[in-house]
mmCIF file of C-alpha atoms in Angstrom:
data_model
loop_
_atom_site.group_PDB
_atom_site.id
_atom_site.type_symbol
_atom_site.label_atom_id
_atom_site.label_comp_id
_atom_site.label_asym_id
_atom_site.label_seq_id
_atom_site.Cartn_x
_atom_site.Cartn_y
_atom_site.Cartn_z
ATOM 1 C CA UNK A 265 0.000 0.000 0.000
ATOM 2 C CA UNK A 266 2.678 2.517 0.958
ATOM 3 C CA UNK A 267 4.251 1.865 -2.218
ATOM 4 C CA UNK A 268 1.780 1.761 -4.499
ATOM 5 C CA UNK A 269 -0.332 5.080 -2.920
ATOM 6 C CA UNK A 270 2.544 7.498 -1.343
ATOM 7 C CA UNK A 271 5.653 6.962 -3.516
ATOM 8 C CA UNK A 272 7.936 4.616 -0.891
ATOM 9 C CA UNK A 273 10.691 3.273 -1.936
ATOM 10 C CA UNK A 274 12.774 0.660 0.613
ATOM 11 C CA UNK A 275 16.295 1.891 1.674
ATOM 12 C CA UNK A 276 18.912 0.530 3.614
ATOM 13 C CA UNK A 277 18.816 3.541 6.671
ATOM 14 C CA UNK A 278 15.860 2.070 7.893
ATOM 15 C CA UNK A 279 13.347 -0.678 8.132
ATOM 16 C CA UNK A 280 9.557 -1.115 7.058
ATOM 17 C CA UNK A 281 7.982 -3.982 9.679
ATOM 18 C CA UNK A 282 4.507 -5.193 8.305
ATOM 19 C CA UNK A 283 2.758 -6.583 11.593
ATOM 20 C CA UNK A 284 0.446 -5.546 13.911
ATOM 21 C CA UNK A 285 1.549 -2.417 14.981
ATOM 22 C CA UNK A 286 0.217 -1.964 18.711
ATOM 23 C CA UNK A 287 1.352 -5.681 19.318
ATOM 24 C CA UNK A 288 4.942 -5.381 17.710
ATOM 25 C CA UNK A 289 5.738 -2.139 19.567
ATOM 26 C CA UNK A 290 4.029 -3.518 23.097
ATOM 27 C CA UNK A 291 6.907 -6.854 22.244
ATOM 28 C CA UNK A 292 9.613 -4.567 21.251
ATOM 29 C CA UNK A 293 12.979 -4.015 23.466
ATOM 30 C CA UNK A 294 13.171 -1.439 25.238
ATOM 31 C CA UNK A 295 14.828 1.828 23.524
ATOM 32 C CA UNK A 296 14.914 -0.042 20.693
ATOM 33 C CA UNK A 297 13.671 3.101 18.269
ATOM 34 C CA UNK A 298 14.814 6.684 17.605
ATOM 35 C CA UNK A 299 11.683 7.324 15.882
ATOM 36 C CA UNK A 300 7.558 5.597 15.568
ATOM 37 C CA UNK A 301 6.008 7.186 12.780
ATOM 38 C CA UNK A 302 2.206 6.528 13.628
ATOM 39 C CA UNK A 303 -0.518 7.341 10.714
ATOM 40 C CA UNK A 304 -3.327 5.118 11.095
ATOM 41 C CA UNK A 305 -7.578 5.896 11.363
ATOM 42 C CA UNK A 306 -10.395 4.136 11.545
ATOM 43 C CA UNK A 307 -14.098 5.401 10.623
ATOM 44 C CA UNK A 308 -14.329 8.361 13.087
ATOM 45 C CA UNK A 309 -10.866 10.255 11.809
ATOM 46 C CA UNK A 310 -9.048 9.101 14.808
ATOM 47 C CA UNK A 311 -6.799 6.593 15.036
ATOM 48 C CA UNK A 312 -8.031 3.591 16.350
ATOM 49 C CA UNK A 313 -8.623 2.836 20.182
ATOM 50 C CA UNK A 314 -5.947 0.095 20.095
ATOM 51 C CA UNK A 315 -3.213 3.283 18.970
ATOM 52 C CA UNK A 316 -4.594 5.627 21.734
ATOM 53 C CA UNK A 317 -4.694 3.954 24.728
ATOM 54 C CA UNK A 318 -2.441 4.480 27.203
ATOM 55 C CA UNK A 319 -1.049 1.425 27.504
ATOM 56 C CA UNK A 320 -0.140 1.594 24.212
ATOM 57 C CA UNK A 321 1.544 5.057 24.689
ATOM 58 C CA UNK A 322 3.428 3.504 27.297
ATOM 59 C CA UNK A 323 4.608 0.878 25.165
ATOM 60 C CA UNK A 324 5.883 3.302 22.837
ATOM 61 C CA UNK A 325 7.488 5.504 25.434
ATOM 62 C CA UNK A 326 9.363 2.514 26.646
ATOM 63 C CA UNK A 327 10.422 1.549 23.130
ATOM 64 C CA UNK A 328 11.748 4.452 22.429
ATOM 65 C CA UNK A 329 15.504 5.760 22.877
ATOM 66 C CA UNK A 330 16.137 8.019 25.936
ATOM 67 C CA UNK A 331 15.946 11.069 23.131
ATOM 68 C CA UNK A 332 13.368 9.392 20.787
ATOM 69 C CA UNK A 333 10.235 10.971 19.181
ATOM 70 C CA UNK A 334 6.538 9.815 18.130
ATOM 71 C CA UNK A 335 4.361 11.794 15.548
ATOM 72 C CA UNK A 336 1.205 10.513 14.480
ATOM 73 C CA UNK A 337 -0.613 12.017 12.227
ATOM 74 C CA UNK A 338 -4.572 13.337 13.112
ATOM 75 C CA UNK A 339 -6.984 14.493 11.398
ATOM 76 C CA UNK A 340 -8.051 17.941 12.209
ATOM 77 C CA UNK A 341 -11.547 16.500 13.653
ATOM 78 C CA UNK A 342 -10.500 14.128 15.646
ATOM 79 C CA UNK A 343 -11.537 14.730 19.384
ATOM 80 C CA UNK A 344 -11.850 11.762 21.105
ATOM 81 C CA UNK A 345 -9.529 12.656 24.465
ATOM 82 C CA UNK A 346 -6.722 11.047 21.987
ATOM 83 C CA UNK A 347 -4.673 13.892 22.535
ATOM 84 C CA UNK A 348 -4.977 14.262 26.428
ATOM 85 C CA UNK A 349 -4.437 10.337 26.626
ATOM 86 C CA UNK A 350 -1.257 11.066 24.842
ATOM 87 C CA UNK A 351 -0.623 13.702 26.905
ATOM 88 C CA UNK A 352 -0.809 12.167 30.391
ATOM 89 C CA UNK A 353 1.962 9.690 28.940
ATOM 90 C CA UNK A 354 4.167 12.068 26.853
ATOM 91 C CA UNK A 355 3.561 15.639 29.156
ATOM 92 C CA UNK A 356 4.706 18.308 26.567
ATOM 93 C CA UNK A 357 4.008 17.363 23.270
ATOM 94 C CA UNK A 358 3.550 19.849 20.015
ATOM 95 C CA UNK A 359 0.724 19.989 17.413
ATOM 96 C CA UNK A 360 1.439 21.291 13.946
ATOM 97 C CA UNK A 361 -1.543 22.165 12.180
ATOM 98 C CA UNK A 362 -1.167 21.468 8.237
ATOM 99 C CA UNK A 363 -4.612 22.063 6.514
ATOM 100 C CA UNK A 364 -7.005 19.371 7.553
ATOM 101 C CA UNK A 365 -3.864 17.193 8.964
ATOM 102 C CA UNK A 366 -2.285 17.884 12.234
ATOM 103 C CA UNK A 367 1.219 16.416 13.420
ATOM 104 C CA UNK A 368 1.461 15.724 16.568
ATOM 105 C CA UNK A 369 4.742 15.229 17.948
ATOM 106 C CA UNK A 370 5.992 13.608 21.221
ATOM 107 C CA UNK A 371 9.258 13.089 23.010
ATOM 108 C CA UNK A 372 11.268 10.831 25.582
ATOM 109 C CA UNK A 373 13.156 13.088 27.545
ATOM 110 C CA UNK A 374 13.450 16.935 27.692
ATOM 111 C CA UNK A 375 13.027 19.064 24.543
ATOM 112 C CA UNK A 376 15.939 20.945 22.513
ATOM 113 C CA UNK A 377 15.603 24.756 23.136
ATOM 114 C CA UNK A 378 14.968 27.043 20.520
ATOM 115 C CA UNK A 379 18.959 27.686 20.558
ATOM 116 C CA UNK A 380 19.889 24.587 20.514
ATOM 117 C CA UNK A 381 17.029 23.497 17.297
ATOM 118 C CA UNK A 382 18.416 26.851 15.645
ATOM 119 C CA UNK A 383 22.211 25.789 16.355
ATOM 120 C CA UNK A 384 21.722 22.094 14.829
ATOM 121 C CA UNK A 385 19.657 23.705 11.806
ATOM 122 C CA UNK A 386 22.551 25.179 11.132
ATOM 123 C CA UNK A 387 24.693 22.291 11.447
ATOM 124 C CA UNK A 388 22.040 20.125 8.841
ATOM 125 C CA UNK A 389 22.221 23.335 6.614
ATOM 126 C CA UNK A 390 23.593 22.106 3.392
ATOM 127 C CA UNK A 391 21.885 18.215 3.613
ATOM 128 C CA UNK A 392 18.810 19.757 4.475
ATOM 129 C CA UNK A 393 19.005 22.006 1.102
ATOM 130 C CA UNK A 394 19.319 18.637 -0.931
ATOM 131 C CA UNK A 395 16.082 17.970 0.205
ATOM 132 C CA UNK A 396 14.555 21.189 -0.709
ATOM 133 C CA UNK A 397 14.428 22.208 2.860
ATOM 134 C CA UNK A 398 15.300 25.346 4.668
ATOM 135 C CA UNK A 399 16.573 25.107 8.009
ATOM 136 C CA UNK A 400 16.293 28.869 8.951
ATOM 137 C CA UNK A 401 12.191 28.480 8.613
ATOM 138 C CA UNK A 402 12.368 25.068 10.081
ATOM 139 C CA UNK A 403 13.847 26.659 13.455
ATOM 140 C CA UNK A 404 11.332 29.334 13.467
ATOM 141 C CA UNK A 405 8.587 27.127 12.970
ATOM 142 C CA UNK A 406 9.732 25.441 15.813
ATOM 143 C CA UNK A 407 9.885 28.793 18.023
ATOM 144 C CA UNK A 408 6.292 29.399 16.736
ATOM 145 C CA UNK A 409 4.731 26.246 16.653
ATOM 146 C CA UNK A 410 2.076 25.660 19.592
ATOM 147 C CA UNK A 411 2.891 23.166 22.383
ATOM 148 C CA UNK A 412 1.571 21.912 25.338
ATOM 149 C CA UNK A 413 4.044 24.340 27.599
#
């Protein structure tokens, strides 16, 4: 599906697992993951119960690295306590609204400062250009974006 709909392509920095997904990450080692990309919905444009309970936002927490990150994508009319559930797991989190999408974005461990994101755009610079990005508005999106602080 991922190939066929959004343009993936397999590639040797990381790996595509095709399971189960609350079940796989609730059996994974600990730390075993620097990032859990999470985009999955069911009929009501939230993800499904199994993906926002918190047990299983505990079981990502605790697969995570001591500095790792979760985003899940949610729809903008989703409001089913998901993100409070999260929340009471995660504490701080941010939520970047893009159109009817939202990204919401959770960490292990304390967040960067806006010095420190600004000093390691600058660092990612010239491989973030490659990419067609620009770090300079990624840091200040980051100083803007709304959190949970």
């Amino acid at each position: 599906v991922v190939q066929k709909y959004f343009g993936y392509s397999p590639c040797a920095l990381h790996e595509t697992i095709i399971d189960d997904g609350a079940s796989y990450i609730q059996d994974s080692f600990p730390e075993s993951y620097d990032i859990i990309v999470l985009d999955a919905f069911d009929n009501t444009d939230c993800p499904p119960d199994v993906f926002s309970s918190e047990v299983f936002f505990r079981s990502v927490k605790n697969a995570l690295t001591r500095n790792g990150i979760i985003t899940i994508n949610v729809l903008s009319g989703c409001n089913n306590g998901f993100i409070s559930t999260f929340q009471s797991v995660f504490g701080e989190y941010h939520l970047i609204s893009m159109g009817l999408n939202q990204i919401l974005i959770g960490k292990k461990g304390t967040w960067p400062t806006y010095n420190e994101i600004k000093e390691a755009s600058m660092y990612w610079s010239e491989r973030l250009k490659k990419v067609g990005l620009d770090a300079s508005q990624l840091a200040l999106y980051y100083k803007d974006c709304p959190s949970s602080r």
